[in-house]
């Protein structure tokens, strides 16, 4: 049965008659979320739209992966697998959820992203040949930090400190994710002394 959807474009009053593709007609992709940094390194959660597609991650014993990271909430994020992506929703966690370093409430994961919960980092893999921690598949973040600072009318010194802190946090998280949570290897790759890297890491938390 052929179905269509009528939609109105946001930039005009024009309406379009678009075909609706059944989800059953789409190629199904399975996803694996692999813990690459944190107390539970090596733990893996596989999600597939044909098996139970829903899962919750957090410290609670009812979670699909019970994370021992004290910076993770009891029920931190909910995940739902579809034929093409995973829908991630932050469940009001205390410390937030970041995808590729960007703080999110909700995100679509297609494979290749890194997801940070507290101090735990997960790589998103698919059965399509894209490995975890491959180049980012998300669009660049829509937020403009410098523009936001100016919009908030922050003094130059305070704005610079905030932008620098955000850079340090993202830089450290990305290095740790690339080196599977190994601080020594990440510090070596950064080109700074191990002790100073630790200080930067602590300051960015």
Short mmCIF file of C-alpha atoms in Angstrom, two decimals:
data_model
loop_
_atom_site.label_atom_id
_atom_site.label_comp_id
_atom_site.label_asym_id
_atom_site.label_seq_id
_atom_site.Cartn_x
_atom_site.Cartn_y
_atom_site.Cartn_z
CA UNK A 1 0.00 0.00 0.00
CA UNK A 2 1.48 3.36 -1.06
CA UNK A 3 1.25 6.04 1.59
CA UNK A 4 2.18 9.70 1.50
CA UNK A 5 2.68 12.45 4.03
CA UNK A 6 1.80 16.09 3.45
CA UNK A 7 4.31 18.46 5.00
CA UNK A 8 4.73 22.23 4.99
CA UNK A 9 8.19 23.65 4.49
CA UNK A 10 9.44 25.88 7.26
CA UNK A 11 10.70 28.55 4.86
CA UNK A 12 7.52 28.94 2.80
CA UNK A 13 3.82 28.13 2.64
CA UNK A 14 4.44 25.44 0.02
CA UNK A 15 3.13 21.96 0.84
CA UNK A 16 4.78 18.81 -0.46
CA UNK A 17 3.39 15.32 -0.97
CA UNK A 18 6.15 12.94 0.17
CA UNK A 19 6.19 9.14 0.12
CA UNK A 20 6.29 7.46 3.52
CA UNK A 21 8.77 4.61 3.68
CA UNK A 22 7.84 1.75 5.97
CA UNK A 23 10.43 1.04 8.66
CA UNK A 24 10.22 -2.63 7.72
CA UNK A 25 11.54 -1.77 4.27
CA UNK A 26 14.72 -0.19 5.62
CA UNK A 27 17.93 -2.20 6.02
CA UNK A 28 18.34 -3.08 9.70
CA UNK A 29 21.52 -2.17 11.50
CA UNK A 30 22.67 -3.55 14.82
CA UNK A 31 24.71 -1.38 17.17
CA UNK A 32 27.26 -2.09 19.87
CA UNK A 33 28.13 0.36 22.63
CA UNK A 34 31.55 -0.53 23.99
CA UNK A 35 32.95 1.00 27.19
CA UNK A 36 36.40 2.37 26.23
CA UNK A 37 37.17 4.39 29.37
CA UNK A 38 36.06 4.22 33.00
CA UNK A 39 35.67 1.47 35.63
CA UNK A 40 33.78 -0.84 33.26
CA UNK A 41 36.18 -0.87 30.28
CA UNK A 42 35.39 -3.77 27.97
CA UNK A 43 31.67 -4.02 28.76
CA UNK A 44 29.54 -4.16 25.61
CA UNK A 45 25.85 -3.58 24.98
CA UNK A 46 24.37 -4.76 21.67
CA UNK A 47 21.13 -3.19 20.45
CA UNK A 48 19.12 -4.35 17.47
CA UNK A 49 15.72 -3.11 16.30
CA UNK A 50 14.55 -6.72 15.88
CA UNK A 51 15.41 -7.80 19.45
CA UNK A 52 14.57 -5.77 22.56
CA UNK A 53 15.54 -2.37 21.11
CA UNK A 54 15.37 -0.43 24.37
CA UNK A 55 17.99 -0.15 27.12
CA UNK A 56 18.90 2.12 30.02
CA UNK A 57 22.46 2.77 31.20
CA UNK A 58 23.32 3.84 34.72
CA UNK A 59 24.25 2.63 38.20
CA UNK A 60 20.92 0.92 38.94
CA UNK A 61 20.94 -2.89 38.99
CA UNK A 62 18.07 -2.89 36.47
CA UNK A 63 20.20 -1.18 33.80
CA UNK A 64 21.40 -3.08 30.72
CA UNK A 65 24.98 -2.19 31.71
CA UNK A 66 25.30 -1.39 35.41
CA UNK A 67 28.06 1.22 35.45
CA UNK A 68 30.22 1.53 38.56
CA UNK A 69 31.28 5.09 37.78
CA UNK A 70 30.18 7.22 40.78
CA UNK A 71 29.69 10.20 38.44
CA UNK A 72 26.97 8.32 36.52
CA UNK A 73 23.35 8.63 37.66
CA UNK A 74 21.26 5.59 38.63
CA UNK A 75 19.28 5.89 35.39
CA UNK A 76 21.48 8.07 33.22
CA UNK A 77 20.42 7.58 29.58
CA UNK A 78 17.78 5.68 27.63
CA UNK A 79 18.64 4.12 24.27
CA UNK A 80 16.33 2.96 21.50
CA UNK A 81 17.59 1.20 18.38
CA UNK A 82 15.88 1.84 15.05
CA UNK A 83 16.65 0.48 11.60
CA UNK A 84 19.07 3.34 10.94
CA UNK A 85 20.23 4.82 14.25
CA UNK A 86 20.09 4.78 18.04
CA UNK A 87 18.04 7.46 19.75
CA UNK A 88 19.78 8.54 22.97
CA UNK A 89 17.86 10.50 25.62
CA UNK A 90 19.42 11.86 28.81
CA UNK A 91 17.11 11.01 31.72
CA UNK A 92 17.82 14.16 33.72
CA UNK A 93 21.24 12.93 34.86
CA UNK A 94 23.20 14.93 37.43
CA UNK A 95 26.38 15.32 35.38
CA UNK A 96 24.92 15.31 31.90
CA UNK A 97 25.67 13.34 28.73
CA UNK A 98 28.08 14.32 25.98
CA UNK A 99 28.24 13.03 22.41
CA UNK A 100 31.56 13.79 20.72
CA UNK A 101 32.18 16.31 23.49
CA UNK A 102 28.87 18.15 23.01
CA UNK A 103 26.46 18.27 25.95
CA UNK A 104 23.13 16.84 24.76
CA UNK A 105 19.66 16.05 26.03
CA UNK A 106 18.85 13.93 22.99
CA UNK A 107 20.92 12.69 20.05
CA UNK A 108 20.82 10.28 17.14
CA UNK A 109 23.80 7.93 16.95
CA UNK A 110 24.76 6.44 13.60
CA UNK A 111 28.09 4.83 14.53
CA UNK A 112 31.53 6.30 15.13
CA UNK A 113 30.49 8.61 17.97
CA UNK A 114 31.82 8.65 21.53
CA UNK A 115 29.34 9.03 24.40
CA UNK A 116 30.55 10.34 27.76
CA UNK A 117 28.59 9.63 30.95
CA UNK A 118 30.40 11.00 33.99
CA UNK A 119 33.93 9.65 33.54
CA UNK A 120 32.80 6.69 31.47
CA UNK A 121 33.27 6.83 27.69
CA UNK A 122 31.49 4.52 25.25
CA UNK A 123 32.26 4.04 21.58
CA UNK A 124 29.35 3.44 19.21
CA UNK A 125 29.94 0.68 16.65
CA UNK A 126 27.71 -0.71 13.92
CA UNK A 127 27.67 -3.86 11.86
CA UNK A 128 28.43 -1.70 8.84
CA UNK A 129 32.21 -1.26 8.98
CA UNK A 130 32.38 1.90 11.06
CA UNK A 131 34.40 1.44 14.21
CA UNK A 132 34.04 3.24 17.48
CA UNK A 133 36.02 6.47 17.75
CA UNK A 134 36.16 6.90 13.98
CA UNK A 135 35.96 10.53 12.79
CA UNK A 136 32.85 12.22 14.14
CA UNK A 137 29.64 11.61 12.25
CA UNK A 138 27.73 14.36 14.02
CA UNK A 139 27.41 17.77 12.46
CA UNK A 140 29.49 20.46 14.13
CA UNK A 141 27.71 21.77 17.23
CA UNK A 142 25.24 24.51 16.44
CA UNK A 143 26.25 26.53 19.46
CA UNK A 144 28.88 29.24 19.03
CA UNK A 145 30.78 29.58 22.30
CA UNK A 146 32.31 32.94 21.47
CA UNK A 147 28.98 34.28 20.26
CA UNK A 148 27.30 33.01 23.41
CA UNK A 149 29.89 34.71 25.60
CA UNK A 150 29.36 38.00 23.79
CA UNK A 151 25.59 37.56 23.99
CA UNK A 152 25.83 37.07 27.75
CA UNK A 153 27.93 40.25 27.93
CA UNK A 154 30.64 38.46 29.87
CA UNK A 155 33.87 40.34 30.57
CA UNK A 156 36.75 39.26 28.32
CA UNK A 157 38.69 37.53 31.09
CA UNK A 158 35.73 35.44 32.26
CA UNK A 159 34.73 34.53 28.70
CA UNK A 160 38.29 33.44 27.88
CA UNK A 161 38.46 31.27 30.99
CA UNK A 162 35.16 29.58 30.14
CA UNK A 163 36.18 28.85 26.54
CA UNK A 164 39.58 27.55 27.67
CA UNK A 165 37.95 25.26 30.25
CA UNK A 166 35.62 23.86 27.59
CA UNK A 167 38.55 23.25 25.23
CA UNK A 168 40.54 21.45 27.93
CA UNK A 169 37.61 19.20 28.81
CA UNK A 170 36.94 18.23 25.19
CA UNK A 171 40.64 17.75 24.44
CA UNK A 172 41.21 15.45 27.43
CA UNK A 173 38.01 13.45 26.82
CA UNK A 174 38.89 12.91 23.16
CA UNK A 175 42.47 11.82 23.92
CA UNK A 176 41.32 9.40 26.60
CA UNK A 177 38.69 7.95 24.27
CA UNK A 178 41.28 7.45 21.53
CA UNK A 179 43.61 5.68 23.95
CA UNK A 180 40.96 3.50 25.63
CA UNK A 181 41.19 5.41 28.90
CA UNK A 182 44.96 4.92 29.28
CA UNK A 183 46.14 8.15 30.95
CA UNK A 184 49.83 7.48 30.32
CA UNK A 185 49.35 7.01 26.58
CA UNK A 186 46.99 10.00 26.36
CA UNK A 187 49.48 12.21 28.21
CA UNK A 188 52.27 11.09 25.88
CA UNK A 189 50.15 11.88 22.83
CA UNK A 190 49.33 15.33 24.23
CA UNK A 191 53.02 16.23 24.42
CA UNK A 192 52.77 17.45 28.01
CA UNK A 193 54.10 15.92 31.21
CA UNK A 194 52.02 13.11 32.72
CA UNK A 195 51.58 15.01 35.99
CA UNK A 196 50.46 18.19 34.24
CA UNK A 197 48.07 16.16 32.06
CA UNK A 198 46.54 14.79 35.25
CA UNK A 199 46.13 18.32 36.58
CA UNK A 200 44.42 19.43 33.36
CA UNK A 201 42.19 16.36 33.51
CA UNK A 202 41.17 17.07 37.12
CA UNK A 203 40.57 20.74 36.37
CA UNK A 204 38.33 19.93 33.41
CA UNK A 205 35.97 17.75 35.48
#
